[in-house]
Amino acid sequence: EHRACNMLANLIHFVYILSLVCWIGSIVFFSFFTAPVIFKLLDREKAGEVVGVIFPRYYFLGYVCAALTLSSLLISAQSFFGAKQILLAIMIAGWFYAGLVVGPKSRNLKALRKATGSTEKQALLEVRFKRLHSLAVKLNGTALLAGLGLLWLSAEGLKL
């Protein structure tokens, strides 16, 4: 029975580390490799379309990783409320807000900008889009930093 409990604990820890690292890795890979290459190779409009296709998958991966990280942390943590939980809450809040609020607003602004014939209105929509994009970048960075902090705390006592 002790061995079975140990195996279950190891599985929960494995799911926690795997989901956290996949989430952080996706942020690093998209932010520092994928997006810069896409925007370097394609014109801004086309690059925006490509990234627009990637975003739903990018955020979905984060949602799955968030659910797995949260559930495995809640199952295995000694305390319900600590530094790890706070960092994970920051990650989740930033990620879900960026994916479920900022993303749809950005898509709507891009569609409105394309649909309008008025140069003046396009410029106004562009300013609003840039503001939203800046917020999305900050939320992404916050999720990354909180995730790295969480990973650092999780490495404490790790046996290799």
Coordinates of N, CA, C and O in Angstrom, one line a residue:
E1 N 0.8 -1.2 0.0 CA 0.0 0.0 0.0 C 0.9 1.3 0.0 O 0.6 2.2 -0.7
H2 N 2.0 1.2 0.8 CA 2.9 2.4 0.8 C 3.5 2.6 -0.5 O 3.6 3.8 -0.9
R3 N 3.8 1.6 -1.2 CA 4.4 1.7 -2.5 C 3.4 2.3 -3.6 O 3.8 3.1 -4.4
A4 N 2.2 1.9 -3.5 CA 1.2 2.4 -4.4 C 0.9 3.9 -4.1 O 0.8 4.7 -5.1
C5 N 0.9 4.3 -2.8 CA 0.8 5.7 -2.5 C 2.0 6.5 -3.0 O 1.8 7.6 -3.5
N6 N 3.2 5.9 -2.9 CA 4.4 6.6 -3.4 C 4.3 6.8 -4.9 O 4.7 7.8 -5.4
M7 N 3.8 5.7 -5.6 CA 3.7 5.8 -7.1 C 2.7 6.9 -7.5 O 2.9 7.6 -8.4
L8 N 1.6 7.0 -6.8 CA 0.6 8.0 -7.0 C 1.1 9.4 -6.8 O 0.9 10.3 -7.6
A9 N 1.9 9.5 -5.7 CA 2.5 10.8 -5.4 C 3.5 11.2 -6.5 O 3.5 12.4 -6.9
N10 N 4.3 10.3 -6.9 CA 5.2 10.5 -8.0 C 4.5 10.9 -9.3 O 4.9 11.8 -10.0
L11 N 3.4 10.2 -9.6 CA 2.6 10.6 -10.8 C 2.1 12.0 -10.7 O 2.1 12.7 -11.7
I12 N 1.5 12.3 -9.6 CA 1.0 13.7 -9.4 C 2.1 14.7 -9.5 O 1.9 15.8 -10.2
H13 N 3.3 14.5 -9.0 CA 4.4 15.4 -9.1 C 4.9 15.5 -10.5 O 5.2 16.6 -11.0
F14 N 4.9 14.4 -11.2 CA 5.2 14.3 -12.6 C 4.3 15.2 -13.5 O 4.7 16.0 -14.3
V15 N 3.0 15.0 -13.3 CA 2.0 15.8 -14.0 C 2.2 17.3 -13.7 O 2.1 18.1 -14.6
Y16 N 2.4 17.6 -12.5 CA 2.7 19.0 -12.1 C 3.9 19.6 -12.8 O 3.7 20.6 -13.4
I17 N 5.0 18.9 -12.7 CA 6.2 19.4 -13.4 C 6.0 19.5 -14.9 O 6.4 20.5 -15.5
L18 N 5.5 18.4 -15.5 CA 5.3 18.4 -16.9 C 4.4 19.5 -17.4 O 4.7 20.2 -18.4
S19 N 3.3 19.7 -16.8 CA 2.3 20.7 -17.2 C 2.9 22.1 -17.0 O 2.8 23.0 -17.9
L20 N 3.6 22.3 -15.9 CA 4.2 23.6 -15.7 C 5.3 23.9 -16.7 O 5.3 25.0 -17.3
V21 N 6.1 23.0 -17.0 CA 7.2 23.1 -17.9 C 6.7 23.3 -19.4 O 7.2 24.1 -20.1
C22 N 5.7 22.5 -19.7 CA 5.1 22.7 -21.1 C 4.5 24.1 -21.2 O 4.7 24.7 -22.3
W23 N 3.8 24.6 -20.2 CA 3.3 25.9 -20.2 C 4.3 27.0 -20.4 O 4.3 27.8 -21.3
I24 N 5.3 26.9 -19.5 CA 6.4 27.9 -19.6 C 7.2 27.8 -20.9 O 7.5 28.8 -21.6
G25 N 7.4 26.5 -21.3 CA 8.1 26.3 -22.6 C 7.4 26.9 -23.8 O 8.0 27.5 -24.7
S26 N 6.0 26.8 -23.8 CA 5.2 27.3 -24.9 C 5.3 28.8 -24.9 O 5.4 29.4 -26.0
I27 N 5.3 29.4 -23.7 CA 5.4 30.9 -23.7 C 6.8 31.3 -24.2 O 6.9 32.2 -25.1
V28 N 7.9 30.7 -23.8 CA 9.2 31.0 -24.2 C 9.3 30.8 -25.7 O 9.8 31.7 -26.5
F29 N 8.9 29.6 -26.2 CA 9.0 29.3 -27.6 C 8.2 30.3 -28.5 O 8.8 30.8 -29.5
F30 N 7.0 30.5 -28.1 CA 6.2 31.4 -28.9 C 6.7 32.9 -28.9 O 6.9 33.5 -30.0
S31 N 7.0 33.4 -27.7 CA 7.4 34.8 -27.6 C 8.8 35.1 -28.1 O 9.0 36.2 -28.7
F32 N 9.7 34.2 -28.0 CA 11.1 34.5 -28.4 C 11.6 33.8 -29.7 O 12.6 34.2 -30.2
F33 N 10.8 32.9 -30.2 CA 11.2 32.2 -31.4 C 10.1 32.3 -32.5 O 10.4 32.8 -33.6
T34 N 8.9 31.8 -32.2 CA 7.9 31.7 -33.2 C 7.4 33.1 -33.7 O 7.5 33.4 -34.9
A35 N 6.9 33.9 -32.8 CA 6.4 35.3 -33.2 C 7.5 36.1 -33.9 O 7.2 36.7 -35.0
P36 N 8.7 36.2 -33.3 CA 9.7 37.1 -34.0 C 10.0 36.6 -35.4 O 10.2 37.4 -36.4
V37 N 10.1 35.3 -35.6 CA 10.4 34.7 -37.0 C 9.2 35.0 -37.9 O 9.5 35.4 -39.1
I38 N 8.0 34.8 -37.5 CA 6.8 35.1 -38.3 C 6.8 36.5 -38.8 O 6.6 36.8 -40.0
F39 N 7.0 37.4 -37.8 CA 7.0 38.9 -38.2 C 8.2 39.3 -39.0 O 8.1 40.3 -39.6
K40 N 9.2 38.6 -38.9 CA 10.4 38.9 -39.7 C 10.2 38.5 -41.2 O 10.6 39.2 -42.1
L41 N 9.7 37.3 -41.3 CA 9.5 36.7 -42.7 C 8.3 37.2 -43.5 O 8.4 37.3 -44.7
L42 N 7.2 37.6 -42.8 CA 6.0 38.0 -43.5 C 5.7 39.4 -43.3 O 6.2 40.0 -42.3
D43 N 4.9 40.0 -44.2 CA 4.5 41.4 -43.9 C 3.6 41.4 -42.7 O 3.0 40.4 -42.4
R44 N 3.4 42.6 -42.1 CA 2.7 42.7 -40.8 C 1.3 42.1 -40.9 O 0.9 41.4 -40.0
E45 N 0.6 42.4 -42.0 CA -0.8 41.9 -42.1 C -0.9 40.4 -42.1 O -1.6 39.7 -41.4
K46 N 0.0 39.7 -43.0 CA 0.0 38.3 -43.1 C 0.5 37.6 -41.8 O 0.0 36.6 -41.3
A47 N 1.5 38.2 -41.2 CA 2.1 37.7 -39.9 C 1.0 37.7 -38.8 O 0.8 36.8 -38.1
G48 N 0.2 38.8 -38.8 CA -0.9 38.9 -37.9 C -1.9 37.8 -38.1 O -2.5 37.3 -37.1
E49 N -2.2 37.5 -39.3 CA -3.1 36.4 -39.7 C -2.6 35.1 -39.2 O -3.4 34.3 -38.6
V50 N -1.3 34.8 -39.4 CA -0.7 33.5 -39.0 C -0.8 33.4 -37.5 O -1.2 32.4 -36.9
V51 N -0.4 34.5 -36.8 CA -0.4 34.5 -35.3 C -1.8 34.3 -34.8 O -2.1 33.6 -33.8
G52 N -2.8 34.9 -35.5 CA -4.2 34.8 -35.1 C -4.7 33.4 -35.2 O -5.5 33.0 -34.4
V53 N -4.1 32.6 -36.1 CA -4.4 31.1 -36.2 C -3.8 30.4 -35.1 O -4.3 29.4 -34.5
I54 N -2.6 30.8 -34.7 CA -1.8 30.1 -33.6 C -2.4 30.4 -32.2 O -2.5 29.5 -31.4
F55 N -2.9 31.6 -32.0 CA -3.3 32.0 -30.7 C -4.3 31.1 -30.0 O -4.1 30.7 -28.8
P56 N -5.4 30.7 -30.7 CA -6.4 29.8 -30.0 C -5.7 28.5 -29.5 O -6.0 28.1 -28.3
R57 N -4.8 27.9 -30.2 CA -4.1 26.7 -29.8 C -3.1 27.0 -28.7 O -3.0 26.2 -27.8
Y58 N -2.4 28.1 -28.8 CA -1.5 28.6 -27.8 C -2.2 28.8 -26.5 O -1.7 28.2 -25.4
Y59 N -3.3 29.5 -26.4 CA -4.0 29.7 -25.2 C -4.7 28.4 -24.7 O -4.7 28.1 -23.5
F60 N -5.2 27.6 -25.6 CA -5.8 26.3 -25.2 C -4.7 25.4 -24.5 O -5.0 24.8 -23.4
L61 N -3.5 25.3 -25.0 CA -2.4 24.6 -24.3 C -2.2 25.1 -22.9 O -2.1 24.4 -22.0
G62 N -2.2 26.4 -22.8 CA -2.1 27.0 -21.5 C -3.2 26.7 -20.5 O -3.0 26.5 -19.3
Y63 N -4.5 26.7 -21.1 CA -5.6 26.3 -20.2 C -5.5 24.9 -19.7 O -5.8 24.6 -18.5
V64 N -5.1 24.0 -20.6 CA -4.9 22.6 -20.2 C -3.8 22.5 -19.1 O -4.0 21.8 -18.1
C65 N -2.7 23.1 -19.4 CA -1.6 23.1 -18.5 C -2.0 23.8 -17.1 O -1.6 23.3 -16.1
A66 N -2.7 24.8 -17.2 CA -3.2 25.5 -16.0 C -4.0 24.5 -15.1 O -3.8 24.4 -13.9
A67 N -5.0 23.9 -15.8 CA -5.8 22.9 -15.1 C -5.0 21.8 -14.4 O -5.3 21.4 -13.3
L68 N -4.1 21.2 -15.2 CA -3.3 20.1 -14.7 C -2.3 20.6 -13.6 O -2.2 19.9 -12.5
T69 N -1.7 21.8 -13.7 CA -0.8 22.3 -12.7 C -1.6 22.6 -11.4 O -1.2 22.2 -10.3
L70 N -2.7 23.3 -11.6 CA -3.5 23.6 -10.4 C -4.0 22.4 -9.7 O -3.9 22.3 -8.4
S71 N -4.6 21.5 -10.4 CA -5.1 20.3 -9.7 C -4.0 19.5 -9.1 O -4.2 19.0 -7.9
S72 N -2.9 19.3 -9.7 CA -1.8 18.5 -9.1 C -1.2 19.2 -7.9 O -0.9 18.6 -6.9
L73 N -1.2 20.6 -8.0 CA -0.6 21.3 -6.8 C -1.6 21.3 -5.6 O -1.2 21.0 -4.5
L74 N -2.9 21.4 -5.9 CA -3.9 21.3 -4.8 C -3.9 20.0 -4.2 O -4.1 19.8 -3.0
I75 N -3.7 18.9 -5.0 CA -3.7 17.5 -4.4 C -2.5 17.3 -3.6 O -2.6 16.7 -2.5
S76 N -1.3 17.8 -4.0 CA -0.1 17.4 -3.3 C 0.5 18.4 -2.3 O 1.3 18.1 -1.5
A77 N 0.0 19.7 -2.4 CA 0.5 20.7 -1.5 C 0.1 20.5 0.0 O -0.9 20.0 0.3
Q78 N 1.1 20.8 0.8 CA 0.8 20.7 2.3 C -0.1 21.8 2.7 O -1.0 21.6 3.6
S79 N 0.1 23.0 2.2 CA -0.8 24.1 2.5 C -1.6 24.5 1.3 O -1.2 24.4 0.2
F80 N -2.8 25.0 1.6 CA -3.7 25.4 0.5 C -3.4 26.8 0.0 O -3.6 27.1 -1.2
F81 N -2.7 27.6 0.8 CA -2.4 29.0 0.4 C -1.0 29.3 0.8 O -0.6 29.5 1.9
G82 N -0.1 29.4 -0.3 CA 1.3 29.7 -0.1 C 1.9 30.4 -1.3 O 1.1 30.8 -2.2
A83 N 3.2 30.6 -1.3 CA 3.8 31.3 -2.4 C 3.6 30.6 -3.8 O 3.3 31.3 -4.8
K84 N 3.6 29.3 -3.8 CA 3.4 28.5 -5.1 C 1.9 28.8 -5.6 O 1.8 29.1 -6.8
Q85 N 1.0 28.8 -4.7 CA -0.4 29.0 -5.1 C -0.6 30.4 -5.6 O -1.4 30.6 -6.5
I86 N 0.1 31.4 -4.9 CA -0.1 32.8 -5.3 C 0.5 33.0 -6.7 O -0.1 33.6 -7.6
L87 N 1.7 32.4 -7.0 CA 2.3 32.5 -8.3 C 1.5 31.8 -9.3 O 1.3 32.4 -10.4
L88 N 0.9 30.7 -9.0 CA 0.1 30.0 -10.0 C -1.2 30.8 -10.2 O -1.7 30.9 -11.4
A89 N -1.8 31.4 -9.2 CA -3.0 32.2 -9.4 C -2.7 33.4 -10.3 O -3.5 33.8 -11.2
I90 N -1.5 34.0 -10.1 CA -1.1 35.1 -11.0 C -1.0 34.7 -12.5 O -1.5 35.3 -13.4
M91 N -0.3 33.5 -12.6 CA -0.2 32.9 -14.0 C -1.6 32.7 -14.6 O -1.8 33.1 -15.8
I92 N -2.4 32.0 -13.9 CA -3.8 31.7 -14.4 C -4.6 32.9 -14.7 O -5.2 33.0 -15.8
A93 N -4.6 33.9 -13.8 CA -5.4 35.1 -14.0 C -4.9 35.9 -15.2 O -5.7 36.2 -16.1
G94 N -3.6 36.0 -15.4 CA -3.0 36.7 -16.5 C -3.3 36.0 -17.8 O -3.7 36.6 -18.8
W95 N -3.1 34.7 -17.8 CA -3.3 33.8 -19.0 C -4.8 33.8 -19.5 O -5.1 34.0 -20.6
F96 N -5.7 33.6 -18.5 CA -7.1 33.5 -18.9 C -7.6 34.9 -19.3 O -8.4 35.0 -20.2
Y97 N -7.2 36.0 -18.7 CA -7.6 37.3 -19.1 C -7.1 37.6 -20.5 O -7.8 38.1 -21.3
A98 N -5.8 37.3 -20.7 CA -5.3 37.5 -22.1 C -6.0 36.7 -23.1 O -6.3 37.2 -24.2
G99 N -6.3 35.4 -22.8 CA -6.9 34.5 -23.8 C -8.4 34.7 -24.0 O -8.9 34.6 -25.1
L100 N -9.1 35.0 -23.0 CA -10.5 35.1 -23.0 C -11.1 36.5 -23.1 O -12.2 36.7 -23.6
V101 N -10.3 37.5 -22.8 CA -10.8 38.9 -22.9 C -10.0 39.7 -23.9 O -10.6 40.2 -24.8
V102 N -8.7 39.8 -23.7 CA -7.9 40.6 -24.6 C -7.9 40.0 -26.0 O -8.0 40.8 -27.0
G103 N -7.7 38.7 -26.2 CA -7.7 38.1 -27.5 C -8.9 38.4 -28.3 O -8.8 38.9 -29.4
P104 N -10.1 38.1 -27.8 CA -11.3 38.4 -28.6 C -11.5 39.9 -28.9 O -11.9 40.2 -30.0
K105 N -11.1 40.8 -27.9 CA -11.2 42.2 -28.2 C -10.3 42.6 -29.3 O -10.6 43.4 -30.2
S106 N -9.1 42.0 -29.3 CA -8.1 42.3 -30.4 C -8.6 41.9 -31.7 O -8.5 42.6 -32.7
R107 N -9.1 40.6 -31.8 CA -9.7 40.1 -33.1 C -10.8 41.0 -33.6 O -10.9 41.3 -34.8
N108 N -11.7 41.4 -32.7 CA -12.8 42.3 -33.1 C -12.2 43.7 -33.6 O -12.7 44.1 -34.7
L109 N -11.2 44.2 -33.0 CA -10.7 45.5 -33.5 C -10.0 45.3 -34.8 O -10.2 46.2 -35.7
K110 N -9.3 44.2 -35.0 CA -8.7 43.9 -36.3 C -9.8 43.8 -37.4 O -9.6 44.3 -38.5
A111 N -10.8 43.1 -37.1 CA -11.9 42.9 -38.1 C -12.6 44.3 -38.4 O -12.9 44.6 -39.6
L112 N -12.8 45.1 -37.4 CA -13.4 46.4 -37.6 C -12.5 47.3 -38.4 O -12.9 48.0 -39.3
R113 N -11.2 47.2 -38.2 CA -10.2 48.0 -38.9 C -10.2 47.6 -40.4 O -10.1 48.5 -41.2
K114 N -10.3 46.3 -40.6 CA -10.4 45.9 -42.0 C -11.7 46.3 -42.7 O -11.7 46.7 -43.9
A115 N -12.8 46.3 -42.0 CA -14.1 46.6 -42.5 C -14.3 48.1 -42.8 O -15.1 48.4 -43.7
T116 N -13.7 48.9 -42.0 CA -14.0 50.4 -42.2 C -13.2 51.0 -43.3 O -12.0 50.6 -43.6
G117 N -13.8 51.9 -44.0 CA -13.2 52.6 -45.1 C -12.5 53.9 -44.7 O -11.6 54.4 -45.3
S118 N -12.9 54.4 -43.5 CA -12.4 55.7 -43.0 C -11.0 55.5 -42.5 O -10.7 54.7 -41.6
T119 N -10.1 56.3 -43.1 CA -8.7 56.3 -42.6 C -8.6 56.8 -41.2 O -7.8 56.2 -40.4
E120 N -9.4 57.7 -40.9 CA -9.4 58.3 -39.5 C -9.8 57.2 -38.5 O -9.2 57.1 -37.4
K121 N -10.9 56.5 -38.8 CA -11.4 55.5 -37.9 C -10.4 54.3 -37.8 O -10.2 53.7 -36.8
Q122 N -9.7 54.0 -39.0 CA -8.7 52.9 -38.9 C -7.6 53.3 -38.0 O -7.1 52.5 -37.3
A123 N -7.1 54.6 -38.0 CA -6.1 55.0 -37.2 C -6.5 54.9 -35.7 O -5.7 54.5 -34.8
L124 N -7.7 55.3 -35.4 CA -8.2 55.2 -34.0 C -8.2 53.7 -33.6 O -7.8 53.4 -32.4
L125 N -8.7 52.8 -34.4 CA -8.8 51.4 -34.1 C -7.4 50.8 -33.9 O -7.1 50.0 -33.1
E126 N -6.4 51.3 -34.7 CA -5.0 50.9 -34.6 C -4.4 51.2 -33.3 O -3.7 50.4 -32.7
V127 N -4.7 52.4 -32.8 CA -4.3 52.9 -31.5 C -4.8 52.0 -30.4 O -4.1 51.5 -29.5
R128 N -6.1 51.7 -30.5 CA -6.8 50.8 -29.5 C -6.2 49.4 -29.6 O -5.9 48.7 -28.6
F129 N -5.9 48.9 -30.8 CA -5.3 47.6 -31.0 C -3.9 47.5 -30.4 O -3.6 46.6 -29.7
K130 N -3.1 48.5 -30.6 CA -1.8 48.6 -30.1 C -1.8 48.6 -28.5 O -0.9 47.9 -27.9
R131 N -2.7 49.3 -28.0 CA -2.9 49.3 -26.5 C -3.2 47.9 -26.0 O -2.6 47.4 -25.0
L132 N -4.1 47.2 -26.7 CA -4.5 45.9 -26.3 C -3.3 44.9 -26.5 O -3.1 44.0 -25.6
H133 N -2.6 45.1 -27.6 CA -1.4 44.2 -27.8 C -0.4 44.4 -26.7 O 0.2 43.4 -26.2
S134 N -0.2 45.6 -26.3 CA 0.8 45.9 -25.2 C 0.3 45.2 -23.9 O 1.2 44.7 -23.2
L135 N -1.0 45.3 -23.7 CA -1.5 44.6 -22.5 C -1.3 43.1 -22.6 O -0.8 42.4 -21.6
A136 N -1.5 42.5 -23.7 CA -1.3 41.1 -23.9 C 0.1 40.7 -23.7 O 0.4 39.7 -23.1
V137 N 1.0 41.5 -24.2 CA 2.5 41.2 -24.0 C 2.8 41.3 -22.6 O 3.6 40.4 -22.1
K138 N 2.3 42.3 -21.8 CA 2.6 42.4 -20.4 C 2.0 41.2 -19.6 O 2.6 40.7 -18.7
L139 N 0.8 40.8 -20.0 CA 0.2 39.6 -19.3 C 1.0 38.3 -19.6 O 1.2 37.5 -18.7
N140 N 1.4 38.2 -20.8 CA 2.3 37.0 -21.2 C 3.6 37.0 -20.4 O 4.0 36.0 -19.9
G141 N 4.2 38.2 -20.3 CA 5.4 38.3 -19.5 C 5.2 38.0 -18.1 O 6.0 37.4 -17.4
T142 N 4.1 38.5 -17.5 CA 3.7 38.2 -16.1 C 3.6 36.8 -15.9 O 4.1 36.2 -14.9
A143 N 2.9 36.1 -16.8 CA 2.7 34.6 -16.7 C 4.0 33.9 -16.8 O 4.2 33.0 -16.0
L144 N 4.9 34.4 -17.6 CA 6.2 33.7 -17.8 C 7.0 33.9 -16.5 O 7.6 33.0 -15.9
L145 N 7.1 35.1 -15.9 CA 7.8 35.4 -14.7 C 7.3 34.7 -13.5 O 8.0 34.1 -12.7
A146 N 5.9 34.7 -13.4 CA 5.3 33.9 -12.3 C 5.6 32.4 -12.4 O 5.9 31.7 -11.5
G147 N 5.5 31.9 -13.7 CA 5.8 30.5 -13.9 C 7.2 30.1 -13.6 O 7.5 29.1 -13.0
L148 N 8.2 31.0 -13.9 CA 9.6 30.7 -13.6 C 9.8 30.8 -12.1 O 10.5 29.9 -11.6
G149 N 9.1 31.7 -11.4 CA 9.2 31.7 -10.0 C 8.6 30.5 -9.4 O 9.2 29.9 -8.4
L150 N 7.5 30.0 -9.9 CA 6.9 28.8 -9.4 C 7.8 27.6 -9.7 O 7.9 26.7 -8.8
L151 N 8.4 27.6 -10.8 CA 9.3 26.5 -11.1 C 10.5 26.5 -10.2 O 11.0 25.4 -9.7
W152 N 11.0 27.7 -9.9 CA 12.1 27.8 -8.9 C 11.7 27.3 -7.6 O 12.5 26.5 -7.0
L153 N 10.6 27.7 -7.1 CA 10.1 27.2 -5.8 C 9.9 25.7 -5.8 O 10.1 25.0 -4.8
S154 N 9.5 25.2 -6.9 CA 9.2 23.7 -7.1 C 10.5 22.9 -7.2 O 10.5 21.7 -6.9
A155 N 11.6 23.6 -7.6 CA 12.9 22.9 -7.7 C 13.5 22.6 -6.3 O 14.4 21.8 -6.1
E156 N 13.0 23.4 -5.3 CA 13.5 23.2 -3.9 C 13.3 21.8 -3.5 O 12.1 21.3 -3.5
G157 N 14.3 21.1 -3.0 CA 14.2 19.7 -2.5 C 14.1 18.7 -3.6 O 13.9 17.5 -3.3
L158 N 14.2 19.1 -4.9 CA 14.1 18.2 -6.0 C 15.3 17.2 -6.0 O 16.4 17.7 -5.7
K159 N 15.1 15.9 -6.1 CA 16.2 15.0 -6.1 C 16.4 14.5 -7.5 O 15.5 14.1 -8.2
L160 N 17.7 14.6 -7.9 CA 18.1 14.1 -9.3 C 18.9 12.9 -9.2 O 19.6 12.6 -8.2

